Amino acid sequence: MELAFIPSPSTGVIHLGPIPLRGYAFCIIIGVFVAVWLGNKRWIARGGKPGTVADIAVWAVPFGLVGGRLYHVITDYQLYFSEGENWVDAFKIWEGGLGIWGAIALGAVGAWIGCRRRGIPLPAWADALAPGIALAQAIGRWGNWFNQELYGRATDVPWALEISEGPNRVAGTYHPTFLYESLWCVGVALLVIWADRRFKLGHGRAFALYVAAYCAGRVWTEYLRVDEAHHVLGLRLNVWTAIVVFVLAVVYFVVSARLRPGREEVVEPDVRPGRGPSSDGEGSAEPAADAPDAKADQADRTDGADADAEAGAADAKDAKDAKDADAEGDGPKADAAADDAAAKDEPQDSADADQTPSAEAEDAAPAAKKL
């Protein structure tokens, strides 16, 4: 007799009038919202714009649901297309049956479409969403608890899962593999968050770490399950799938780190590091507009300095001529030289006077711009 066990719900659906509220569907929906929420926070922290993750998720989630269902139906076709079965049940997604491998594969196609429309690199978006996907899986696994499915071998451990009699199941206590995988996915999410902060993972490596870590856990939880499945060389098909995907994820992680080390500096085309989002481009246009004004001011100052230097040289020459004339005792010539010097000084003085307002205008220009 078991001293303790985890009870299963008597039903996986509650009817609100004519509307059925299914626990499995609620777990999937809550998981999606958590993934988008966390992914959005991580995307903003990487320099992206708020709402981008949700916009791309509009493409990724429907594709992922279709892909997950297709993988389940293809790999467990006997449940829907064998003699005595109703093939229409293949469309009843609310009754359970989503393959994570198909969900990630086809969901990536939807995400690629959304990223391409926004001009965003898919690996950067996947890195931001990776721990959120792991948490979504952790929440979604509780949908299997509502449906009393995907449990492990019979056991009498204190945390055994109680299963009631029903279609395709025998009453008893079993390993709660849904709980094992749920806890494992939480650990994967924490691992990815820590590694991303510690090593600044980029170019899809955070997502590759999530995939590899999840596959490592899926191998042993899948080994405990007793539900019907196809076997290849004595192992369940999902075990082989997890092994192959694990190897691919590790290879990608290593090769990517060598070819593209570090993290993306810009994740959205209209967002620059340290500048924040710019919807109309004014932030980048102002420096370009100020550049010609600065060049013009510099040119004016240079021209003014050259003119002053030339005028100074002319005055020095006139003064020297006048001094020479005085030294020779040539009074009329000295007077004429002095008159010429005075005549040349008058235009220069008037020019200096004319330049003074322009200099004040130049000083006032920045103040006007500030106003």
mmCIF file of C-alpha atoms in Angstrom:
data_model
loop_
_atom_site.group_PDB
_atom_site.id
_atom_site.type_symbol
_atom_site.label_atom_id
_atom_site.label_comp_id
_atom_site.label_asym_id
_atom_site.label_seq_id
_atom_site.Cartn_x
_atom_site.Cartn_y
_atom_site.Cartn_z
ATOM 1 C CA MET A 1 0.000 0.000 0.000
ATOM 2 C CA GLU A 2 1.349 3.385 -1.010
ATOM 3 C CA LEU A 3 1.792 5.834 1.829
ATOM 4 C CA ALA A 4 1.903 8.848 -0.481
ATOM 5 C CA PHE A 5 1.353 9.621 -4.133
ATOM 6 C CA ILE A 6 0.489 12.430 -6.499
ATOM 7 C CA PRO A 7 -3.223 12.323 -7.333
ATOM 8 C CA SER A 8 -4.457 12.833 -10.878
ATOM 9 C CA PRO A 9 -7.425 15.094 -11.600
ATOM 10 C CA SER A 10 -10.700 13.276 -12.060
ATOM 11 C CA THR A 11 -11.290 15.212 -15.255
ATOM 12 C CA GLY A 12 -9.227 17.375 -17.577
ATOM 13 C CA VAL A 13 -12.080 19.643 -18.641
ATOM 14 C CA ILE A 14 -14.512 21.962 -16.916
ATOM 15 C CA HIS A 15 -17.632 23.108 -18.757
ATOM 16 C CA LEU A 16 -18.629 26.732 -18.451
ATOM 17 C CA GLY A 17 -22.106 26.360 -19.889
ATOM 18 C CA PRO A 18 -21.606 25.113 -23.450
ATOM 19 C CA ILE A 19 -17.939 26.152 -23.456
ATOM 20 C CA PRO A 20 -15.373 23.477 -22.454
ATOM 21 C CA LEU A 21 -12.332 24.734 -20.555
ATOM 22 C CA ARG A 22 -9.563 22.168 -20.973
ATOM 23 C CA GLY A 23 -6.601 21.990 -18.634
ATOM 24 C CA TYR A 24 -4.260 20.881 -21.416
ATOM 25 C CA ALA A 25 -5.103 23.928 -23.540
ATOM 26 C CA PHE A 26 -4.722 26.282 -20.586
ATOM 27 C CA CYS A 27 -1.240 24.954 -19.858
ATOM 28 C CA ILE A 28 -0.182 25.498 -23.481
ATOM 29 C CA ILE A 29 -1.602 29.035 -23.538
ATOM 30 C CA ILE A 30 -0.019 30.019 -20.219
ATOM 31 C CA GLY A 31 3.300 28.610 -21.403
ATOM 32 C CA VAL A 32 3.177 30.703 -24.583
ATOM 33 C CA PHE A 33 2.465 33.888 -22.626
ATOM 34 C CA VAL A 34 5.353 33.207 -20.220
ATOM 35 C CA ALA A 35 7.732 32.544 -23.125
ATOM 36 C CA VAL A 36 6.757 35.777 -24.895
ATOM 37 C CA TRP A 37 6.942 37.804 -21.671
ATOM 38 C CA LEU A 38 10.421 36.589 -20.742
ATOM 39 C CA GLY A 39 11.611 36.726 -24.347
ATOM 40 C CA ASN A 40 10.475 40.350 -24.617
ATOM 41 C CA LYS A 41 12.442 41.339 -21.491
ATOM 42 C CA ARG A 42 15.565 39.625 -22.786
ATOM 43 C CA TRP A 43 15.126 41.149 -26.250
ATOM 44 C CA ILE A 44 14.909 44.673 -24.823
ATOM 45 C CA ALA A 45 17.987 44.004 -22.672
ATOM 46 C CA ARG A 46 19.875 43.080 -25.851
ATOM 47 C CA GLY A 47 18.941 46.399 -27.461
ATOM 48 C CA GLY A 48 15.737 45.431 -29.257
ATOM 49 C CA LYS A 49 12.397 47.216 -29.358
ATOM 50 C CA PRO A 50 9.467 46.304 -27.083
ATOM 51 C CA GLY A 51 6.833 44.200 -28.817
ATOM 52 C CA THR A 52 9.119 42.682 -31.438
ATOM 53 C CA VAL A 53 9.129 39.244 -29.780
ATOM 54 C CA ALA A 54 5.325 39.186 -29.677
ATOM 55 C CA ASP A 55 5.065 40.286 -33.309
ATOM 56 C CA ILE A 56 7.270 37.399 -34.443
ATOM 57 C CA ALA A 57 5.543 34.966 -32.064
ATOM 58 C CA VAL A 58 2.331 35.613 -34.020
ATOM 59 C CA TRP A 59 4.058 33.703 -36.830
ATOM 60 C CA ALA A 60 5.992 31.182 -34.750
ATOM 61 C CA VAL A 61 3.214 29.901 -32.443
ATOM 62 C CA PRO A 62 0.692 28.769 -35.105
ATOM 63 C CA PHE A 63 3.462 27.130 -37.113
ATOM 64 C CA GLY A 64 4.717 25.456 -33.950
ATOM 65 C CA LEU A 65 1.292 24.057 -33.058
ATOM 66 C CA VAL A 66 0.848 22.625 -36.530
ATOM 67 C CA GLY A 67 4.364 21.186 -36.532
ATOM 68 C CA GLY A 68 3.940 19.633 -33.093
ATOM 69 C CA ARG A 69 0.686 17.993 -34.074
ATOM 70 C CA LEU A 70 2.064 16.734 -37.387
ATOM 71 C CA TYR A 71 5.039 15.109 -35.666
ATOM 72 C CA HIS A 72 2.765 13.376 -33.168
ATOM 73 C CA VAL A 73 0.334 12.117 -35.796
ATOM 74 C CA ILE A 74 3.109 10.895 -38.113
ATOM 75 C CA THR A 75 5.050 9.066 -35.397
ATOM 76 C CA ASP A 76 1.898 7.643 -33.738
ATOM 77 C CA TYR A 77 -0.197 7.158 -36.859
ATOM 78 C CA GLN A 78 -1.624 3.872 -35.549
ATOM 79 C CA LEU A 79 -3.665 5.861 -33.027
ATOM 80 C CA TYR A 80 -5.616 7.516 -35.828
ATOM 81 C CA PHE A 81 -5.365 5.486 -39.031
ATOM 82 C CA SER A 82 -5.375 1.847 -37.924
ATOM 83 C CA GLU A 83 -8.460 -0.325 -38.107
ATOM 84 C CA GLY A 84 -11.190 0.776 -35.741
ATOM 85 C CA GLU A 85 -9.735 4.241 -35.191
ATOM 86 C CA ASN A 86 -11.281 7.513 -36.346
ATOM 87 C CA TRP A 87 -8.892 9.616 -38.439
ATOM 88 C CA VAL A 88 -10.843 12.763 -37.496
ATOM 89 C CA ASP A 89 -9.329 12.458 -34.020
ATOM 90 C CA ALA A 90 -6.019 13.539 -35.535
ATOM 91 C CA PHE A 91 -7.383 17.096 -35.550
ATOM 92 C CA LYS A 92 -8.456 17.049 -31.892
ATOM 93 C CA ILE A 93 -5.383 18.808 -30.592
ATOM 94 C CA TRP A 94 -7.089 19.637 -27.295
ATOM 95 C CA GLU A 95 -7.045 15.959 -26.356
ATOM 96 C CA GLY A 96 -3.251 16.020 -26.221
ATOM 97 C CA GLY A 97 -0.517 14.968 -28.570
ATOM 98 C CA LEU A 98 2.122 17.564 -29.494
ATOM 99 C CA GLY A 99 5.651 16.563 -30.445
ATOM 100 C CA ILE A 100 8.198 19.121 -29.279
ATOM 101 C CA TRP A 101 10.515 18.214 -32.157
ATOM 102 C CA GLY A 102 7.937 19.167 -34.772
ATOM 103 C CA ALA A 103 6.861 22.217 -32.782
ATOM 104 C CA ILE A 104 10.405 23.620 -32.665
ATOM 105 C CA ALA A 105 11.183 22.722 -36.292
ATOM 106 C CA LEU A 106 8.077 24.211 -37.908
ATOM 107 C CA GLY A 107 7.898 26.997 -35.321
ATOM 108 C CA ALA A 108 11.380 28.021 -36.457
ATOM 109 C CA VAL A 109 10.040 28.351 -40.000
ATOM 110 C CA GLY A 110 7.308 30.693 -38.793
ATOM 111 C CA ALA A 111 9.835 32.657 -36.737
ATOM 112 C CA TRP A 112 12.108 32.940 -39.783
ATOM 113 C CA ILE A 113 9.248 34.444 -41.782
ATOM 114 C CA GLY A 114 8.487 36.950 -39.025
ATOM 115 C CA CYS A 115 12.158 37.874 -38.576
ATOM 116 C CA ARG A 116 12.654 38.305 -42.304
ATOM 117 C CA ARG A 117 9.710 40.686 -42.489
ATOM 118 C CA ARG A 118 11.254 42.795 -39.701
ATOM 119 C CA GLY A 119 14.851 42.565 -40.936
ATOM 120 C CA ILE A 120 15.935 40.790 -37.746
ATOM 121 C CA PRO A 121 18.486 37.936 -37.535
ATOM 122 C CA LEU A 122 16.701 34.731 -36.507
ATOM 123 C CA PRO A 123 19.565 33.497 -34.237
ATOM 124 C CA ALA A 124 19.411 36.663 -32.124
ATOM 125 C CA TRP A 125 15.648 36.313 -31.669
ATOM 126 C CA ALA A 126 16.017 32.614 -30.821
ATOM 127 C CA ASP A 127 18.667 33.425 -28.193
ATOM 128 C CA ALA A 128 16.323 35.874 -26.490
ATOM 129 C CA LEU A 129 13.450 33.375 -26.485
ATOM 130 C CA ALA A 130 15.380 30.210 -25.529
ATOM 131 C CA PRO A 131 14.835 30.164 -21.732
ATOM 132 C CA GLY A 132 11.225 31.217 -22.235
ATOM 133 C CA ILE A 133 10.636 28.193 -24.466
ATOM 134 C CA ALA A 134 12.049 25.930 -21.748
ATOM 135 C CA LEU A 135 9.676 27.462 -19.193
ATOM 136 C CA ALA A 136 6.782 27.084 -21.629
ATOM 137 C CA GLN A 137 7.594 23.380 -21.899
ATOM 138 C CA ALA A 138 7.754 23.102 -18.104
ATOM 139 C CA ILE A 139 4.253 24.572 -17.846
ATOM 140 C CA GLY A 140 2.893 22.676 -20.840
ATOM 141 C CA ARG A 141 3.910 19.315 -19.348
ATOM 142 C CA TRP A 142 1.267 19.783 -16.681
ATOM 143 C CA GLY A 143 -1.276 19.419 -19.448
ATOM 144 C CA ASN A 144 -0.225 15.759 -19.560
ATOM 145 C CA TRP A 145 -1.152 15.534 -15.880
ATOM 146 C CA PHE A 146 -4.671 16.776 -16.636
ATOM 147 C CA ASN A 147 -5.001 14.158 -19.400
ATOM 148 C CA GLN A 148 -3.356 11.357 -17.336
ATOM 149 C CA GLU A 149 -0.881 10.563 -20.089
ATOM 150 C CA LEU A 150 2.850 10.148 -20.744
ATOM 151 C CA TYR A 151 3.634 8.633 -17.351
ATOM 152 C CA GLY A 152 6.498 6.239 -16.641
ATOM 153 C CA ARG A 153 6.939 2.765 -15.259
ATOM 154 C CA ALA A 154 5.006 1.424 -12.289
ATOM 155 C CA THR A 155 6.559 2.398 -8.954
ATOM 156 C CA ASP A 156 5.749 2.818 -5.282
ATOM 157 C CA VAL A 157 8.004 5.796 -4.545
ATOM 158 C CA PRO A 158 6.406 8.500 -2.362
ATOM 159 C CA TRP A 159 6.057 10.834 -5.333
ATOM 160 C CA ALA A 160 4.408 8.220 -7.573
ATOM 161 C CA LEU A 161 1.601 9.399 -9.834
ATOM 162 C CA GLU A 162 -1.791 7.808 -9.373
ATOM 163 C CA ILE A 163 -3.491 6.907 -12.639
ATOM 164 C CA SER A 164 -7.153 5.898 -12.818
ATOM 165 C CA GLU A 165 -8.652 3.317 -15.139
ATOM 166 C CA GLY A 166 -9.438 4.647 -18.598
ATOM 167 C CA PRO A 167 -8.939 4.226 -22.330
ATOM 168 C CA ASN A 168 -5.442 2.907 -23.130
ATOM 169 C CA ARG A 169 -4.357 3.002 -19.472
ATOM 170 C CA VAL A 170 -4.380 0.736 -16.422
ATOM 171 C CA ALA A 171 -5.010 1.994 -12.901
ATOM 172 C CA GLY A 172 -1.960 2.121 -10.655
ATOM 173 C CA THR A 173 0.930 4.316 -9.516
ATOM 174 C CA TYR A 174 3.661 5.259 -11.966
ATOM 175 C CA HIS A 175 6.713 7.473 -12.316
ATOM 176 C CA PRO A 176 5.482 11.042 -12.966
ATOM 177 C CA THR A 177 7.639 11.595 -16.029
ATOM 178 C CA PHE A 178 5.684 14.754 -16.821
ATOM 179 C CA LEU A 179 6.902 16.163 -13.484
ATOM 180 C CA TYR A 180 10.475 15.024 -14.101
ATOM 181 C CA GLU A 181 10.566 16.742 -17.457
ATOM 182 C CA SER A 182 8.852 19.851 -16.103
ATOM 183 C CA LEU A 183 11.486 20.266 -13.395
ATOM 184 C CA TRP A 184 14.250 19.506 -15.883
ATOM 185 C CA CYS A 185 12.985 22.259 -18.200
ATOM 186 C CA VAL A 186 13.016 24.770 -15.326
ATOM 187 C CA GLY A 187 16.645 23.821 -14.723
ATOM 188 C CA VAL A 188 17.411 24.248 -18.423
ATOM 189 C CA ALA A 189 15.897 27.750 -18.390
ATOM 190 C CA LEU A 190 18.016 28.747 -15.392
ATOM 191 C CA LEU A 191 21.125 27.257 -17.018
ATOM 192 C CA VAL A 192 20.618 29.232 -20.232
ATOM 193 C CA ILE A 193 19.999 32.486 -18.349
ATOM 194 C CA TRP A 194 23.134 32.000 -16.239
ATOM 195 C CA ALA A 195 25.357 30.977 -19.160
ATOM 196 C CA ASP A 196 24.085 33.837 -21.305
ATOM 197 C CA ARG A 197 24.953 36.379 -18.629
ATOM 198 C CA ARG A 198 28.282 34.763 -17.811
ATOM 199 C CA PHE A 199 29.581 34.158 -21.344
ATOM 200 C CA LYS A 200 27.569 36.659 -23.448
ATOM 201 C CA LEU A 201 26.237 33.993 -25.799
ATOM 202 C CA GLY A 202 25.169 35.193 -29.228
ATOM 203 C CA HIS A 203 24.494 34.150 -32.819
ATOM 204 C CA GLY A 204 22.155 31.331 -31.758
ATOM 205 C CA ARG A 205 24.401 29.737 -29.125
ATOM 206 C CA ALA A 206 21.990 30.365 -26.227
ATOM 207 C CA PHE A 207 19.306 28.572 -28.214
ATOM 208 C CA ALA A 208 21.723 25.743 -29.058
ATOM 209 C CA LEU A 209 22.533 25.366 -25.356
ATOM 210 C CA TYR A 210 18.824 25.112 -24.568
ATOM 211 C CA VAL A 211 18.335 22.441 -27.243
ATOM 212 C CA ALA A 212 21.330 20.373 -26.090
ATOM 213 C CA ALA A 213 20.383 20.580 -22.406
ATOM 214 C CA TYR A 214 16.758 19.674 -23.085
ATOM 215 C CA CYS A 215 17.750 16.685 -25.221
ATOM 216 C CA ALA A 216 20.029 15.395 -22.471
ATOM 217 C CA GLY A 217 17.087 15.302 -20.091
ATOM 218 C CA ARG A 218 14.642 13.980 -22.643
ATOM 219 C CA VAL A 219 16.743 10.842 -23.151
ATOM 220 C CA TRP A 220 16.325 9.567 -19.583
ATOM 221 C CA THR A 221 12.704 10.694 -19.116
ATOM 222 C CA GLU A 222 11.774 9.061 -22.424
ATOM 223 C CA TYR A 223 13.497 5.871 -21.278
ATOM 224 C CA LEU A 224 11.121 5.687 -18.272
ATOM 225 C CA ARG A 225 7.917 6.032 -20.285
ATOM 226 C CA VAL A 226 5.709 3.027 -20.986
ATOM 227 C CA ASP A 227 3.231 4.463 -23.483
ATOM 228 C CA GLU A 228 3.148 2.909 -26.931
ATOM 229 C CA ALA A 229 5.891 4.115 -29.264
ATOM 230 C CA HIS A 230 7.940 2.997 -32.256
ATOM 231 C CA HIS A 231 11.312 1.394 -31.452
ATOM 232 C CA VAL A 232 14.509 1.471 -33.506
ATOM 233 C CA LEU A 233 17.346 -0.881 -32.498
ATOM 234 C CA GLY A 234 15.695 -1.413 -29.140
ATOM 235 C CA LEU A 235 15.277 2.287 -28.303
ATOM 236 C CA ARG A 236 12.203 4.479 -28.546
ATOM 237 C CA LEU A 237 12.098 6.727 -31.586
ATOM 238 C CA ASN A 238 12.153 9.871 -29.429
ATOM 239 C CA VAL A 239 15.346 8.692 -27.737
ATOM 240 C CA TRP A 240 17.106 8.487 -31.100
ATOM 241 C CA THR A 241 15.658 11.866 -32.068
ATOM 242 C CA ALA A 242 16.968 13.414 -28.852
ATOM 243 C CA ILE A 243 20.442 11.950 -29.437
ATOM 244 C CA VAL A 244 20.656 13.220 -33.022
ATOM 245 C CA VAL A 245 19.370 16.699 -32.142
ATOM 246 C CA PHE A 246 21.749 16.868 -29.166
ATOM 247 C CA VAL A 247 24.735 16.179 -31.411
ATOM 248 C CA LEU A 248 23.605 18.783 -33.950
ATOM 249 C CA ALA A 249 23.125 21.401 -31.243
ATOM 250 C CA VAL A 250 26.588 20.785 -29.770
ATOM 251 C CA VAL A 251 28.228 20.940 -33.214
ATOM 252 C CA TYR A 252 26.458 24.221 -33.970
ATOM 253 C CA PHE A 253 27.511 25.660 -30.605
ATOM 254 C CA VAL A 254 31.186 24.827 -31.150
ATOM 255 C CA VAL A 255 31.368 25.887 -34.809
ATOM 256 C CA SER A 256 29.449 29.109 -34.194
ATOM 257 C CA ALA A 257 31.748 30.060 -31.314
ATOM 258 C CA ARG A 258 34.767 29.717 -33.606
ATOM 259 C CA LEU A 259 33.328 31.445 -36.650
ATOM 260 C CA ARG A 260 31.324 34.203 -34.939
ATOM 261 C CA PRO A 261 32.532 34.791 -31.367
ATOM 262 C CA GLY A 262 30.814 37.288 -29.111
ATOM 263 C CA ARG A 263 27.296 38.612 -29.356
ATOM 264 C CA GLU A 264 25.454 40.742 -31.911
ATOM 265 C CA GLU A 265 25.944 44.468 -31.291
ATOM 266 C CA VAL A 266 22.763 45.412 -33.168
ATOM 267 C CA VAL A 267 19.693 43.154 -33.145
ATOM 268 C CA GLU A 268 17.245 45.486 -34.916
ATOM 269 C CA PRO A 269 18.108 47.624 -37.961
ATOM 270 C CA ASP A 270 16.641 50.893 -36.596
ATOM 271 C CA VAL A 271 18.122 50.577 -33.094
ATOM 272 C CA ARG A 272 21.720 51.497 -32.290
ATOM 273 C CA PRO A 273 23.667 50.695 -29.115
ATOM 274 C CA GLY A 274 23.248 53.441 -26.525
ATOM 275 C CA ARG A 275 20.749 55.359 -28.666
ATOM 276 C CA GLY A 276 17.515 53.455 -28.127
ATOM 277 C CA PRO A 277 14.747 52.973 -30.694
ATOM 278 C CA SER A 278 14.292 55.654 -33.345
ATOM 279 C CA SER A 279 11.066 55.453 -35.288
ATOM 280 C CA ASP A 280 11.503 58.467 -37.549
ATOM 281 C CA GLY A 281 15.293 58.625 -37.809
ATOM 282 C CA GLU A 282 15.548 62.145 -36.340
ATOM 283 C CA GLY A 283 18.092 61.003 -33.786
ATOM 284 C CA SER A 284 20.565 60.056 -36.504
ATOM 285 C CA ALA A 285 19.735 62.986 -38.805
ATOM 286 C CA GLU A 286 20.571 65.818 -36.373
ATOM 287 C CA PRO A 287 24.324 65.160 -36.180
ATOM 288 C CA ALA A 288 24.503 65.038 -39.970
ATOM 289 C CA ALA A 289 22.658 68.359 -40.217
ATOM 290 C CA ASP A 290 24.941 70.022 -37.651
ATOM 291 C CA ALA A 291 28.110 68.899 -39.432
ATOM 292 C CA PRO A 292 27.872 71.397 -42.363
ATOM 293 C CA ASP A 293 27.235 74.280 -39.911
ATOM 294 C CA ALA A 294 30.326 73.378 -37.936
ATOM 295 C CA LYS A 295 32.410 73.229 -41.106
ATOM 296 C CA ALA A 296 31.068 76.636 -42.244
ATOM 297 C CA ASP A 297 31.899 78.234 -38.875
ATOM 298 C CA GLN A 298 35.414 76.831 -39.018
ATOM 299 C CA ALA A 299 35.872 78.157 -42.572
ATOM 300 C CA ASP A 300 34.695 81.648 -41.521
ATOM 301 C CA ARG A 301 37.139 81.708 -38.618
ATOM 302 C CA THR A 302 39.984 80.628 -40.910
ATOM 303 C CA ASP A 303 39.177 83.295 -43.519
ATOM 304 C CA GLY A 304 39.008 85.989 -40.824
ATOM 305 C CA ALA A 305 42.389 84.964 -39.419
ATOM 306 C CA ASP A 306 43.981 85.082 -42.898
ATOM 307 C CA ALA A 307 42.566 88.552 -43.565
ATOM 308 C CA ASP A 308 43.877 89.872 -40.242
ATOM 309 C CA ALA A 309 47.320 88.448 -40.955
ATOM 310 C CA GLU A 310 47.453 90.104 -44.409
ATOM 311 C CA ALA A 311 46.309 93.448 -42.998
ATOM 312 C CA GLY A 312 48.900 93.262 -40.247
ATOM 313 C CA ALA A 313 51.661 92.574 -42.755
ATOM 314 C CA ALA A 314 50.593 95.554 -44.906
ATOM 315 C CA ASP A 315 50.584 97.892 -41.878
ATOM 316 C CA ALA A 316 54.036 96.729 -40.858
ATOM 317 C CA LYS A 317 55.356 97.392 -44.368
ATOM 318 C CA ASP A 318 53.825 100.913 -44.455
ATOM 319 C CA ALA A 319 55.255 101.715 -41.049
ATOM 320 C CA LYS A 320 58.699 100.552 -42.163
ATOM 321 C CA ASP A 321 58.502 102.725 -45.299
ATOM 322 C CA ALA A 322 57.542 105.738 -43.207
ATOM 323 C CA LYS A 323 60.397 105.136 -40.781
ATOM 324 C CA ASP A 324 62.865 104.850 -43.625
ATOM 325 C CA ALA A 325 61.609 108.097 -45.081
ATOM 326 C CA ASP A 326 62.025 109.908 -41.761
ATOM 327 C CA ALA A 327 65.507 108.531 -41.406
ATOM 328 C CA GLU A 328 66.490 109.930 -44.837
ATOM 329 C CA GLY A 329 65.050 113.361 -43.938
ATOM 330 C CA ASP A 330 62.672 113.365 -46.869
ATOM 331 C CA GLY A 331 59.792 115.239 -45.250
ATOM 332 C CA PRO A 332 57.341 115.284 -48.159
ATOM 333 C CA LYS A 333 57.885 111.598 -48.870
ATOM 334 C CA ALA A 334 57.467 110.744 -45.207
ATOM 335 C CA ASP A 335 54.242 112.697 -45.039
ATOM 336 C CA ALA A 336 52.970 110.932 -48.162
ATOM 337 C CA ALA A 337 53.877 107.498 -46.719
ATOM 338 C CA ALA A 338 52.115 108.360 -43.474
ATOM 339 C CA ASP A 339 49.032 109.491 -45.389
ATOM 340 C CA ASP A 340 49.029 106.229 -47.354
ATOM 341 C CA ALA A 341 49.294 104.206 -44.145
ATOM 342 C CA ALA A 342 46.423 106.136 -42.568
ATOM 343 C CA ALA A 343 44.301 105.625 -45.682
ATOM 344 C CA LYS A 344 44.899 101.868 -45.590
ATOM 345 C CA ASP A 345 44.147 101.675 -41.869
ATOM 346 C CA GLU A 346 40.738 103.283 -42.295
ATOM 347 C CA PRO A 347 39.287 100.498 -44.512
ATOM 348 C CA GLN A 348 40.820 97.880 -42.243
ATOM 349 C CA ASP A 349 39.219 99.502 -39.203
ATOM 350 C CA SER A 350 35.877 99.655 -40.977
ATOM 351 C CA ALA A 351 36.303 95.990 -41.982
ATOM 352 C CA ASP A 352 37.042 95.051 -38.383
ATOM 353 C CA ALA A 353 33.956 96.954 -37.344
ATOM 354 C CA ASP A 354 31.933 95.125 -39.960
ATOM 355 C CA GLN A 355 33.269 91.778 -38.770
ATOM 356 C CA THR A 356 32.314 92.413 -35.124
ATOM 357 C CA PRO A 357 28.526 92.030 -35.618
ATOM 358 C CA SER A 358 29.084 88.842 -37.621
ATOM 359 C CA ALA A 359 31.179 87.382 -34.802
ATOM 360 C CA GLU A 360 28.441 88.296 -32.345
ATOM 361 C CA ALA A 361 25.913 86.698 -34.679
ATOM 362 C CA GLU A 362 28.036 83.567 -34.731
ATOM 363 C CA ASP A 363 28.059 83.509 -30.943
ATOM 364 C CA ALA A 364 24.309 84.033 -30.874
ATOM 365 C CA ALA A 365 23.627 81.263 -33.389
ATOM 366 C CA PRO A 366 24.234 78.380 -30.973
ATOM 367 C CA ALA A 367 22.066 80.101 -28.398
ATOM 368 C CA ALA A 368 19.268 80.421 -30.952
ATOM 369 C CA LYS A 369 19.606 76.750 -31.796
ATOM 370 C CA LYS A 370 19.361 75.829 -28.123
ATOM 371 C CA LEU A 371 16.159 77.889 -27.830
#
